[in-house]
Coordinates of C-alpha atoms in Angstrom, one line a residue:
Chain A
X37 CA -25.7 15.9 33.5
X38 CA -29.2 17.4 34.0
X39 CA -28.7 19.0 30.6
X40 CA -28.2 15.6 29.0
X41 CA -31.3 14.2 30.7
X42 CA -33.3 17.2 29.5
X43 CA -32.0 16.7 25.9
X44 CA -32.9 13.0 26.0
X45 CA -36.4 13.6 27.2
X46 CA -36.9 16.3 24.7
X47 CA -35.7 14.1 21.8
X48 CA -37.7 11.1 22.9
X49 CA -40.8 13.3 22.8
X50 CA -40.2 13.6 19.1
X51 CA -39.2 10.0 18.4
X52 CA -40.0 9.9 14.7
X53 CA -38.1 13.0 13.6
X54 CA -35.2 12.0 15.9
X55 CA -35.1 8.5 14.5
X56 CA -35.0 9.8 11.0
X57 CA -32.3 12.3 11.7
X58 CA -30.1 9.7 13.5
X59 CA -30.7 7.2 10.6
X60 CA -29.7 9.7 7.9
X61 CA -26.5 10.8 9.8
X62 CA -25.8 7.1 10.4
X63 CA -26.0 6.3 6.7
X64 CA -23.7 9.1 5.7
X65 CA -21.1 8.2 8.4
X66 CA -21.3 4.5 7.2
X67 CA -20.6 5.7 3.7
X68 CA -17.5 7.6 4.7
X69 CA -16.1 5.0 7.0
X70 CA -17.0 2.2 4.5
X71 CA -15.1 3.9 1.7
X72 CA -12.1 4.5 3.9
X73 CA -12.1 1.0 5.2
X74 CA -12.3 -0.6 1.7
X75 CA -9.6 1.7 0.5
X76 CA -7.3 0.8 3.4
X77 CA -7.9 -2.9 3.2
X78 CA -7.4 -3.0 -0.6
X79 CA -4.1 -1.2 -0.2
X80 CA -3.1 -3.5 2.5
X81 CA -4.0 -6.5 0.4
X82 CA -2.2 -5.3 -2.7
X83 CA 0.9 -4.1 -0.8
X84 CA 1.3 -7.3 1.0
X85 CA 0.9 -9.6 -2.0
X86 CA 4.6 -9.9 -2.6
X87 CA 7.7 -9.4 -0.6
X88 CA 11.5 -10.1 -0.8
X89 CA 11.5 -10.1 -4.6
X90 CA 13.9 -7.6 -6.1
X91 CA 12.7 -7.5 -9.7
X92 CA 9.8 -8.7 -11.8
X93 CA 10.6 -9.3 -15.5
X94 CA 8.1 -9.7 -18.4
X95 CA 7.8 -8.9 -22.1
X96 CA 8.0 -5.2 -22.7
X97 CA 4.7 -3.5 -21.9
X98 CA 4.1 -1.0 -19.0
X99 CA 5.3 -1.3 -15.4
X100 CA 1.8 -1.1 -13.8
X101 CA 0.5 -3.6 -16.4
X102 CA 3.3 -6.0 -15.7
X103 CA 2.7 -5.8 -11.9
X104 CA -1.0 -6.3 -12.3
X105 CA -0.9 -9.4 -14.5
X106 CA 2.1 -11.1 -12.9
X107 CA 1.2 -10.7 -9.2
X108 CA -2.5 -9.8 -9.1
X109 CA -3.7 -11.8 -12.1
X110 CA -5.5 -8.8 -13.4
X111 CA -5.2 -8.4 -17.2
X112 CA -3.0 -10.3 -19.5
X113 CA 0.6 -10.3 -20.8
X114 CA 1.2 -8.9 -24.3
X115 CA 3.8 -11.4 -25.1
X116 CA 6.0 -14.1 -23.5
X117 CA 9.7 -14.3 -22.6
X118 CA 11.7 -16.9 -24.5
X119 CA 13.3 -19.7 -22.5
X120 CA 16.7 -18.6 -23.7
X121 CA 16.2 -15.2 -22.1
X122 CA 15.0 -16.8 -18.9
X123 CA 18.2 -18.9 -18.8
X124 CA 20.4 -15.9 -19.6
X125 CA 18.9 -13.8 -16.8
X126 CA 19.4 -16.8 -14.4
X127 CA 23.1 -16.7 -15.2
X128 CA 23.5 -13.0 -15.0
X129 CA 26.0 -11.5 -12.5
X130 CA 24.2 -10.3 -9.5
X131 CA 21.2 -12.6 -9.9
X132 CA 20.7 -15.1 -7.0
X133 CA 17.5 -16.9 -8.0
X134 CA 14.8 -16.8 -10.7
X135 CA 11.3 -18.2 -10.5
X136 CA 9.5 -18.5 -13.8
X137 CA 5.7 -18.1 -14.1
X138 CA 3.6 -19.2 -17.0
X139 CA 0.1 -17.7 -17.4
X140 CA -2.7 -18.2 -19.8
X141 CA -4.7 -21.2 -18.6
X142 CA -7.4 -21.5 -16.0
X143 CA -9.6 -23.9 -14.1
X144 CA -13.2 -23.0 -13.6
X145 CA -12.4 -19.3 -13.3
X146 CA -9.2 -19.7 -11.2
X147 CA -6.0 -18.8 -12.9
X148 CA -3.5 -21.6 -13.5
X149 CA 0.1 -20.6 -12.9
X150 CA 2.9 -22.8 -14.3
X151 CA 6.0 -22.6 -12.2
X152 CA 8.9 -24.6 -10.6
X153 CA 8.7 -26.2 -7.2
X154 CA 11.2 -23.6 -6.0
X155 CA 8.2 -21.2 -6.0
X156 CA 6.9 -22.6 -2.8
X157 CA 10.2 -22.0 -1.0
X158 CA 11.1 -18.6 -2.5
X159 CA 7.8 -16.7 -2.7
X160 CA 7.2 -14.5 0.3
X161 CA 4.4 -12.1 1.0
X162 CA 3.5 -9.6 3.7
X163 CA 6.9 -8.8 5.2
X164 CA 8.7 -12.0 4.2
X165 CA 6.1 -14.5 5.3
X166 CA 6.7 -17.8 3.6
X167 CA 4.0 -20.0 2.0
X168 CA 2.6 -22.9 4.0
X169 CA 1.0 -26.1 3.0
X170 CA -2.0 -27.1 5.1
X171 CA -2.6 -30.3 3.2
X172 CA -0.3 -32.3 1.0
X173 CA 3.0 -31.2 -0.6
X174 CA 4.5 -29.4 -3.6
X175 CA 4.4 -31.2 -7.0
X176 CA 6.5 -34.3 -7.6
X177 CA 5.0 -35.2 -11.0
X178 CA 4.2 -33.2 -14.1
X179 CA 0.5 -33.8 -13.6
X180 CA 0.3 -32.5 -10.0
X181 CA -1.5 -29.3 -9.0
X182 CA -1.3 -27.2 -5.9
X183 CA -4.3 -25.1 -4.9
X184 CA -4.5 -21.8 -3.2
X185 CA -6.7 -21.7 -0.1
X186 CA -9.7 -19.9 -1.7
X187 CA -9.6 -22.1 -4.8
X188 CA -9.6 -25.3 -2.8
X189 CA -12.4 -24.0 -0.5
X190 CA -14.7 -22.9 -3.3
X191 CA -14.1 -25.9 -5.5
X192 CA -14.3 -28.2 -2.6
X193 CA -11.2 -30.2 -3.7
X194 CA -9.1 -32.5 -1.5
X195 CA -5.6 -33.9 -2.0
X196 CA -5.8 -36.5 -4.7
X197 CA -8.9 -35.1 -6.5
X198 CA -8.7 -34.8 -10.3
X199 CA -8.6 -31.4 -12.1
X200 CA -8.9 -30.6 -15.8
X201 CA -7.1 -27.4 -16.9
X202 CA -8.9 -25.2 -19.4
X203 CA -7.4 -23.0 -22.1
X204 CA -7.9 -19.2 -21.7
X205 CA -8.5 -17.1 -18.6
X206 CA -12.3 -16.6 -18.6
X207 CA -14.5 -17.7 -15.8
X208 CA -16.1 -20.3 -18.1
X209 CA -13.9 -21.9 -20.8
X210 CA -15.0 -23.9 -23.8
X211 CA -11.6 -25.4 -24.7
X212 CA -10.3 -27.8 -22.1
X213 CA -7.3 -30.1 -21.9
X214 CA -9.4 -33.1 -20.8
X215 CA -7.0 -35.7 -22.2
X216 CA -4.4 -34.7 -19.6
X217 CA -6.0 -34.5 -16.2
X218 CA -4.1 -33.4 -13.2
X219 CA -4.4 -34.4 -9.6
X220 CA -4.2 -32.2 -6.5
X221 CA -1.0 -32.8 -4.6
X222 CA -1.2 -30.0 -2.1
X223 CA -3.3 -27.1 -0.7
X224 CA -1.8 -23.9 0.6
X225 CA -2.8 -22.0 3.7
X226 CA -4.7 -18.7 3.4
X227 CA -2.4 -15.8 2.6
X228 CA -4.9 -13.0 1.9
X229 CA -3.2 -12.4 -1.5
X230 CA -4.2 -13.3 -5.1
X231 CA -2.3 -16.6 -4.6
X232 CA -5.4 -17.9 -2.7
X233 CA -7.3 -17.9 -5.9
X234 CA -4.6 -19.6 -8.0
X235 CA -3.9 -23.2 -9.1
X236 CA -0.2 -24.0 -9.5
X237 CA 1.1 -26.7 -11.9
X238 CA 4.7 -27.5 -13.0
X239 CA 6.1 -25.8 -16.1
X240 CA 6.4 -29.2 -17.7
X241 CA 2.7 -29.7 -17.1
X242 CA 2.0 -26.5 -19.1
X243 CA 4.1 -27.8 -22.0
X244 CA 2.5 -31.2 -21.8
X245 CA -1.0 -30.0 -22.2
X246 CA -0.1 -27.8 -25.1
X247 CA 2.2 -30.3 -26.9
X248 CA -0.3 -31.4 -29.4
X249 CA -1.9 -28.0 -29.8
X250 CA -1.0 -25.6 -32.6
X251 CA -1.8 -21.9 -32.6
X252 CA -4.0 -22.2 -29.6
X253 CA -6.2 -25.1 -30.6
X254 CA -5.8 -28.9 -30.4
X255 CA -4.8 -30.6 -33.7
X256 CA -6.5 -34.0 -34.0
X257 CA -3.8 -35.6 -36.2
X258 CA -1.1 -34.8 -33.7
X259 CA -2.6 -36.1 -30.5
X260 CA -0.2 -37.4 -28.0
X261 CA -1.7 -39.1 -25.0
X262 CA -0.9 -38.2 -21.4
X263 CA 1.6 -41.0 -20.7
X264 CA 3.5 -40.8 -24.0
X265 CA 4.1 -37.1 -23.3
X266 CA 6.5 -38.0 -20.5
X267 CA 9.0 -39.2 -23.1
X268 CA 9.1 -35.9 -24.8
X269 CA 11.1 -32.7 -24.1
X270 CA 9.0 -30.8 -21.7
X271 CA 11.0 -27.7 -21.0
X272 CA 8.9 -24.8 -22.3
X273 CA 9.9 -22.6 -25.2
X274 CA 8.6 -19.5 -23.3
X275 CA 7.4 -18.3 -20.0
X276 CA 5.3 -15.3 -19.1
X277 CA 7.1 -13.6 -16.3
X278 CA 10.1 -14.0 -14.0
X279 CA 10.5 -13.2 -10.3
X280 CA 14.1 -12.3 -9.6
X281 CA 16.1 -12.2 -6.4
X282 CA 19.5 -10.6 -6.4
X283 CA 22.7 -11.2 -4.4
X284 CA 22.6 -7.6 -3.2
X285 CA 19.8 -5.1 -3.4
X286 CA 22.1 -2.4 -4.6
X287 CA 22.4 -4.2 -7.9
X288 CA 18.7 -3.7 -8.5
X289 CA 19.2 -0.7 -10.9
X290 CA 22.1 -2.3 -12.8
X291 CA 20.3 -5.6 -13.4
X292 CA 17.1 -3.7 -14.2
X293 CA 18.9 -1.6 -16.8
X294 CA 20.5 -4.6 -18.4
X295 CA 17.2 -6.4 -18.7
X296 CA 15.5 -3.3 -20.1
X297 CA 18.2 -3.0 -22.7
X298 CA 18.5 -6.7 -23.5
X299 CA 19.4 -6.8 -27.2
X300 CA 17.8 -10.0 -28.3
X301 CA 14.3 -9.6 -26.9
X302 CA 12.2 -6.6 -25.8
X303 CA 11.9 -7.1 -22.0
X304 CA 10.8 -5.1 -19.1
X305 CA 12.1 -5.3 -15.5
X306 CA 10.3 -3.5 -12.7
X307 CA 11.1 -2.9 -9.0
X308 CA 7.8 -4.0 -7.3
X309 CA 7.9 -1.2 -4.7
X310 CA 8.1 1.5 -7.3
X311 CA 5.5 -0.1 -9.6
X312 CA 3.1 -0.4 -6.7
X313 CA 3.4 3.3 -5.8
X314 CA 2.8 4.1 -9.5
X315 CA -0.4 2.1 -9.2
X316 CA -1.5 4.0 -6.2
X317 CA -0.8 7.3 -7.9
X318 CA -3.2 6.2 -10.7
X319 CA -5.8 5.1 -8.2
X320 CA -5.4 8.1 -5.9
X321 CA -7.5 10.3 -8.1
X322 CA -10.5 7.9 -7.8
X323 CA -9.8 7.5 -4.1
X324 CA -9.8 11.2 -3.5
X325 CA -13.0 11.6 -5.5
X326 CA -14.7 8.9 -3.4
X327 CA -13.6 10.4 -0.1
X328 CA -14.7 13.8 -1.3
X329 CA -18.1 12.6 -2.2
X330 CA -18.5 10.9 1.2
X331 CA -17.6 14.1 3.0
X332 CA -20.2 15.9 0.9
X333 CA -22.7 13.4 2.0
X334 CA -21.8 13.9 5.6
X335 CA -22.3 17.7 5.2
X336 CA -25.7 17.1 3.6
X337 CA -26.6 14.8 6.5
X338 CA -25.6 17.4 9.0
X339 CA -27.4 20.2 7.1
X340 CA -30.5 18.0 7.2
X341 CA -30.2 17.6 10.9
X342 CA -29.8 21.4 11.3
X343 CA -32.9 21.9 9.2
X344 CA -34.9 19.4 11.2
X345 CA -33.9 21.0 14.5
X346 CA -34.7 24.5 13.2
X347 CA -38.1 23.5 11.9
X348 CA -38.9 21.9 15.2
X349 CA -38.0 25.0 17.1
X350 CA -41.2 26.8 16.2
X351 CA -43.3 24.0 17.8
X352 CA -41.0 23.9 20.8
X353 CA -41.4 27.5 21.8
X354 CA -43.8 26.4 24.5
X355 CA -41.2 23.9 25.7
X356 CA -38.6 26.7 25.8
X357 CA -41.0 29.0 27.7
X358 CA -41.6 26.2 30.3
X359 CA -37.9 25.7 30.8
X360 CA -37.5 29.5 31.2
X361 CA -40.2 29.5 33.8
X362 CA -38.4 27.0 35.9
X363 CA -35.3 29.1 36.0
X364 CA -33.3 28.3 32.8
X365 CA -31.4 31.3 31.5
X366 CA -31.3 32.1 27.7
X367 CA -27.7 30.8 27.7
X368 CA -28.9 27.5 29.1
X369 CA -31.4 27.2 26.3
X370 CA -28.5 27.8 23.9
X371 CA -26.4 25.0 25.5
X372 CA -29.5 22.7 25.5
X373 CA -29.8 23.0 21.7
X374 CA -26.1 22.6 21.2
X375 CA -26.1 19.5 23.3
X376 CA -29.1 18.2 21.2
X377 CA -27.0 18.5 18.0
X378 CA -24.1 16.8 19.6
X379 CA -26.3 13.9 21.0
X380 CA -28.0 13.4 17.6
X381 CA -24.6 13.3 15.8
X382 CA -23.0 11.0 18.3
X383 CA -26.1 8.7 18.1
X384 CA -25.9 8.8 14.3
X385 CA -22.2 8.0 14.4
X386 CA -22.8 5.0 16.7
X387 CA -25.6 3.8 14.4
X388 CA -23.3 4.3 11.3
X389 CA -20.5 2.3 12.9
X390 CA -23.1 -0.5 13.7
X391 CA -24.2 -0.6 10.1
X392 CA -20.6 -0.7 9.0
X393 CA -19.8 -3.7 11.1
X394 CA -23.0 -5.4 10.3
X395 CA -22.5 -5.1 6.5
X396 CA -18.9 -6.1 6.8
X397 CA -19.9 -9.3 8.6
X398 CA -22.5 -10.0 6.0
X399 CA -20.6 -9.2 2.8
X400 CA -16.9 -9.7 3.6
X401 CA -16.9 -13.4 2.6
X402 CA -18.5 -12.5 -0.7
X403 CA -16.0 -9.8 -1.3
X404 CA -13.1 -12.1 -0.5
X405 CA -14.4 -14.8 -2.9
X406 CA -15.1 -12.5 -5.8
X407 CA -12.3 -9.9 -5.5
X408 CA -9.8 -11.4 -3.1
X409 CA -10.1 -8.3 -0.9
X410 CA -10.1 -9.1 2.8
X411 CA -12.1 -6.6 5.0
X412 CA -12.0 -7.1 8.7
X413 CA -14.7 -6.0 11.1
X414 CA -12.3 -4.9 13.7
X415 CA -11.8 -1.9 15.9
X416 CA -11.9 1.5 14.4
X417 CA -8.5 2.7 13.2
X418 CA -6.9 6.0 14.4
X419 CA -7.7 7.6 11.1
X420 CA -11.4 6.6 11.5
X421 CA -11.5 8.0 15.0
X422 CA -10.0 11.2 13.6
X423 CA -12.8 11.4 11.0
X424 CA -15.4 10.8 13.8
X425 CA -13.9 13.6 16.0
X426 CA -14.0 15.9 13.0
X427 CA -17.7 15.1 12.4
X428 CA -18.5 15.8 16.1
X429 CA -16.6 19.1 15.8
X430 CA -18.7 20.0 12.7
X431 CA -21.8 19.1 14.7
X432 CA -20.8 21.6 17.4
X433 CA -20.3 24.3 14.8
X434 CA -23.6 23.5 13.1
X435 CA -25.3 23.4 16.5
X436 CA -24.7 27.1 17.0
X437 CA -27.3 28.0 14.4
X438 CA -30.4 26.4 16.1
X439 CA -28.9 27.2 19.5
X440 CA -28.8 30.9 18.6
X441 CA -32.3 30.9 17.2
X442 CA -33.6 29.2 20.4
X443 CA -31.7 31.8 22.4
X444 CA -33.4 34.6 20.5
X445 CA -36.8 32.9 20.9
X446 CA -36.3 32.6 24.6
X447 CA -35.4 36.3 24.9
X448 CA -38.4 37.4 22.7
X449 CA -41.0 35.1 24.1
X450 CA -40.2 35.5 27.7
X451 CA -42.3 33.3 29.9
X452 CA -45.3 33.0 27.7
X453 CA -45.6 32.1 24.0
X454 CA -47.5 34.5 21.7
X455 CA -48.4 32.5 18.7
Chain B
X169 CA -26.7 36.8 45.1
X170 CA -26.4 33.1 44.5
X171 CA -26.2 33.7 40.7
X172 CA -23.3 36.0 41.1
X173 CA -21.4 33.5 43.3
X174 CA -22.2 30.7 40.8
X175 CA -20.9 32.9 37.9
X176 CA -17.7 33.7 39.7
X177 CA -17.1 30.1 40.5
X178 CA -17.7 29.0 36.9
X179 CA -15.3 31.8 35.7
X180 CA -12.7 30.5 38.1
X181 CA -13.2 27.0 36.8
X182 CA -12.7 28.1 33.2
X183 CA -9.6 30.1 34.2
X184 CA -8.1 27.1 36.0
X185 CA -8.9 24.8 33.0
X186 CA -7.2 27.2 30.5
X187 CA -4.2 27.5 32.8
X188 CA -3.9 23.7 33.1
X189 CA -4.1 23.3 29.3
X190 CA -1.4 25.9 28.7
X191 CA 0.9 24.4 31.3
X192 CA 0.5 20.9 29.9
X193 CA 1.2 22.1 26.3
X194 CA 4.4 23.9 27.5
X195 CA 5.5 21.0 29.6
X196 CA 5.1 18.5 26.7
X197 CA 7.1 20.9 24.4
X198 CA 9.7 21.2 27.1
X199 CA 10.0 17.4 27.5
X200 CA 10.9 17.0 23.8
X201 CA 13.8 19.5 23.7
X202 CA 16.1 17.9 26.3
X203 CA 16.0 14.6 24.5
X204 CA 17.0 16.1 21.1
X205 CA 19.9 18.1 22.7
X206 CA 21.1 14.8 24.2
X207 CA 21.2 13.2 20.8
X208 CA 23.0 16.1 19.3
X209 CA 25.5 16.2 22.1
X210 CA 26.5 12.6 21.8
X211 CA 27.1 12.1 18.0
X212 CA 27.0 15.1 15.7
X213 CA 26.2 13.7 12.2
X214 CA 28.4 14.9 9.4
X215 CA 26.6 16.2 6.3
X216 CA 27.8 14.1 3.4
X217 CA 27.9 14.9 -0.3
X218 CA 27.3 12.1 -2.7
X219 CA 30.7 12.7 -4.4
X220 CA 32.4 11.8 -1.1
X221 CA 31.1 8.3 -1.5
X222 CA 33.3 7.8 -4.5
X223 CA 37.1 7.4 -4.1
X224 CA 38.9 10.5 -5.4
X225 CA 41.2 8.6 -7.8
X226 CA 38.3 6.6 -9.4
X227 CA 37.7 7.2 -13.0
X228 CA 35.2 4.9 -14.6
X229 CA 35.6 6.5 -18.0
X230 CA 39.1 5.2 -18.1
X231 CA 38.0 2.1 -20.1
X232 CA 36.9 4.2 -23.0
X233 CA 39.4 7.1 -22.6
X234 CA 41.0 6.5 -26.0
X235 CA 37.7 6.1 -27.9
X236 CA 35.6 9.0 -29.2
X237 CA 32.2 7.7 -28.5
X238 CA 30.5 10.8 -29.9
X239 CA 31.2 9.4 -33.3
X240 CA 28.8 6.5 -32.9
X241 CA 25.1 6.6 -33.2
X242 CA 23.1 5.0 -30.3
X243 CA 22.3 1.8 -32.1
X244 CA 25.8 1.2 -33.4
X245 CA 26.9 -2.2 -31.9
X246 CA 30.3 -0.6 -31.0
X247 CA 28.4 2.0 -29.0
X248 CA 26.5 -0.8 -27.2
X249 CA 29.7 -2.6 -26.5
X250 CA 31.4 0.4 -25.0
X251 CA 28.4 1.4 -23.0
X252 CA 28.3 -2.2 -21.7
X253 CA 32.0 -1.9 -20.7
X254 CA 31.3 1.4 -19.0
X255 CA 28.4 -0.2 -17.1
X256 CA 30.6 -3.1 -16.0
X257 CA 33.1 -0.5 -14.7
X258 CA 30.4 1.3 -12.9
X259 CA 29.2 -1.9 -11.3
X260 CA 32.7 -2.6 -9.9
X261 CA 32.6 0.8 -8.3
X262 CA 34.8 0.7 -5.1
X263 CA 33.7 2.2 -1.8
X264 CA 35.6 4.6 0.4
X265 CA 36.3 2.4 3.4
X266 CA 37.4 5.4 5.6
X267 CA 33.7 6.3 5.9
X268 CA 32.9 3.1 7.7
X269 CA 31.4 3.8 11.1
X270 CA 30.9 7.5 10.6
X271 CA 27.6 9.2 11.6
X272 CA 26.5 10.9 8.5
X273 CA 23.6 12.9 7.2
X274 CA 22.9 12.7 3.4
X275 CA 19.9 13.8 1.2
X276 CA 18.4 11.7 -1.5
X277 CA 15.4 9.8 -2.8
X278 CA 14.1 6.4 -1.5
X279 CA 13.4 3.4 -3.7
X280 CA 11.3 1.0 -1.5
X281 CA 12.5 -2.5 -0.9
X282 CA 10.6 -3.8 2.1
X283 CA 7.3 -2.1 2.9
X284 CA 3.7 -2.4 4.0
X285 CA 0.9 0.0 3.4
X286 CA 1.8 2.2 6.3
X287 CA 5.6 2.3 6.3
X288 CA 8.7 1.6 4.2
X289 CA 11.1 -0.2 6.4
X290 CA 14.0 -0.8 4.0
X291 CA 14.9 1.3 0.9
X292 CA 17.7 2.2 -1.4
X293 CA 18.8 5.8 -1.1
X294 CA 19.8 7.3 -4.5
X295 CA 21.0 10.7 -5.5
X296 CA 18.3 11.6 -8.0
X297 CA 14.7 11.1 -8.5
X298 CA 13.7 8.4 -11.0
X299 CA 16.9 6.4 -10.7
X300 CA 15.0 3.5 -12.0
X301 CA 14.0 5.2 -15.2
X302 CA 16.8 7.6 -15.9
X303 CA 19.7 6.5 -17.9
X304 CA 22.3 5.6 -16.8
X305 CA 21.6 4.1 -13.4
X306 CA 23.7 5.2 -10.5
X307 CA 26.8 3.0 -9.8
X308 CA 26.8 0.9 -6.7
X309 CA 28.9 3.4 -4.7
X310 CA 26.2 6.0 -5.2
X311 CA 23.5 3.8 -3.7
X312 CA 22.9 3.3 0.1
X313 CA 20.9 0.4 1.4
X314 CA 19.0 1.9 4.4
X315 CA 17.0 0.2 7.1
X316 CA 14.8 2.8 8.7
X317 CA 14.7 2.8 12.4
X318 CA 11.7 4.1 14.4
X319 CA 10.9 6.8 11.9
X320 CA 9.8 5.2 8.7
X321 CA 8.6 6.7 5.5
X322 CA 5.0 6.9 4.4
X323 CA 4.9 4.9 1.2
X324 CA 3.0 7.8 -0.5
X325 CA 5.9 10.2 0.1
X326 CA 8.7 8.2 -1.6
X327 CA 8.6 10.7 -4.5
X328 CA 9.8 13.5 -2.1
X329 CA 13.5 14.0 -1.2
X330 CA 14.6 13.1 2.4
X331 CA 17.5 13.6 4.8
X332 CA 18.8 10.3 6.1
X333 CA 21.0 10.3 9.3
X334 CA 22.7 7.3 10.6
X335 CA 26.0 5.3 10.9
X336 CA 27.4 4.5 7.5
X337 CA 28.8 1.0 7.0
X338 CA 30.8 -0.3 4.0
X339 CA 30.2 -3.9 3.4
X340 CA 32.2 -6.3 1.3
X341 CA 29.5 -8.7 0.1
X342 CA 30.9 -10.8 -2.6
X343 CA 34.6 -10.6 -2.6
X344 CA 35.3 -12.6 -5.8
X345 CA 33.0 -10.3 -7.8
X346 CA 34.3 -7.3 -6.0
X347 CA 30.8 -6.3 -4.8
X348 CA 30.8 -3.8 -2.0
X349 CA 28.2 -1.4 -0.9
X350 CA 27.2 1.2 1.6
X351 CA 24.4 0.6 4.2
X352 CA 22.9 2.4 7.1
X353 CA 20.9 0.8 9.8
X354 CA 18.4 2.4 12.2
X355 CA 18.3 5.6 10.1
X356 CA 16.5 8.7 11.2
X357 CA 14.5 10.2 8.3
X358 CA 13.4 13.8 7.9
X359 CA 11.9 15.6 4.9
X360 CA 14.3 17.6 2.8
X361 CA 13.2 21.2 2.4
X362 CA 15.0 23.2 -0.2
X363 CA 16.3 26.4 1.4
X364 CA 16.1 29.4 -0.8
X365 CA 18.8 31.2 1.2
X366 CA 22.2 30.8 -0.5

């Protein structure tokens, strides 16, 4: 332990350089751990968004695109599914339940999803967890709306508050359905999935607000007021996507094939687990690039540390001579410099972990609100510990260089320094 | 004099430390082997071929035996009707009930059903890669519903073939529709390495 005490007093003698070195290493460690943590938490969020659903059906586009717009509300559908196809699929052999989703509207930047009240019973996320209502109940009227936890929190709505649906999926919309206001009937508990940022209304509600519109715009001569709409046929002509549960999972391929080859309409059926893995394959290139860059930054940081120690060696020759004069052998000088590298890197890692936790605490709420990604400031994962141990290992290897130079100095200089 | 004694002591300490490390490594290796021999001794799994999952007298092509489908182009409605009949026949695929309760080992590809970002806990085992995109899809007696036990699958490795070992069950799910399927619970999963020795 005397070695450690010596290292500390030596480093504290050069506070400014030491501080800079620790700071630089800390930043590079923060970058690596931060990238890894965001990557892991994003994967966790996406993977747990849906569970216990055997197939997702939409108009024919691409499997990753269908997954993204139907579950994650990223991007848009290319086309809708006719109501007839929806009914046909519901009656297909092997199909247990079908939940329709209708997309295309929004409320102040939050996506509006038209669905049936069966959605709240059937939808599962994160290993078959069901949805829970923390306030209110599912819809019982065509003008009811259920809010996801984040939507309710950001908009500050309570059960009973009015809500006007806008046309289009932008964050600010010009065309609104003001003549047919909705009221909040329930608020869901937080799920950590894109559902938190959604507003759910009944399918009949979607039809009602578009009943006097034609080709995407309201037609003044055909206006029907909110109450008269109730008399009309409100089952929709089309829906955007279907969540399908089967009587047995082994029928997944058979039903998927039948939907993909459906003769009267071009449809696409995906198995969510497969589509998700395809998404990761697309993203893995970017992920690997980010991790690669972070590793490079760590190497740069460690190289900088090595340079700093090497340049300081010249000024420390007197220090080394003093140590030799009190009985330190050249090998002790070597181990002293090695220990110095290790202490600097460990301090840098500790500092980096502190920055990581600090920034997570500061920015996690903002990330959750804007992107729906939940990042927790918890303990380091085993993978993160593995990275840290590797960095320390690198530090030991890098520490050999200044250690050896100091060893040589101590041999050459002996007990007095000739400068 | 003191320095020599100190050096000898430190050398002794290093030797003792190396010896302890080696012993611990060997002991931990040793602990693993008795367990696996116990498993092997109790229930030797039988290596199964996918064709064994299909009853020997089953011929799904029977429905179109007297029709020469090579005459039709792919978009001919008769071709579609016949392929639909074929598919219906495939979907009623019967299981071999004698296999129920046997400890088997079978290779295949996993299609994830229940999963989180670290582990796939339930998947469908199919005989070929891309069962979801290749035409035609495997019939229901060439699909096994597997619950992985303690060894799961890393979701990123579902594209690679695996060996699945476990007790095979034949379930009759929906008797009126004739649905039946194979399943394995608490499966042991290992990677499948193609051997070049033939």
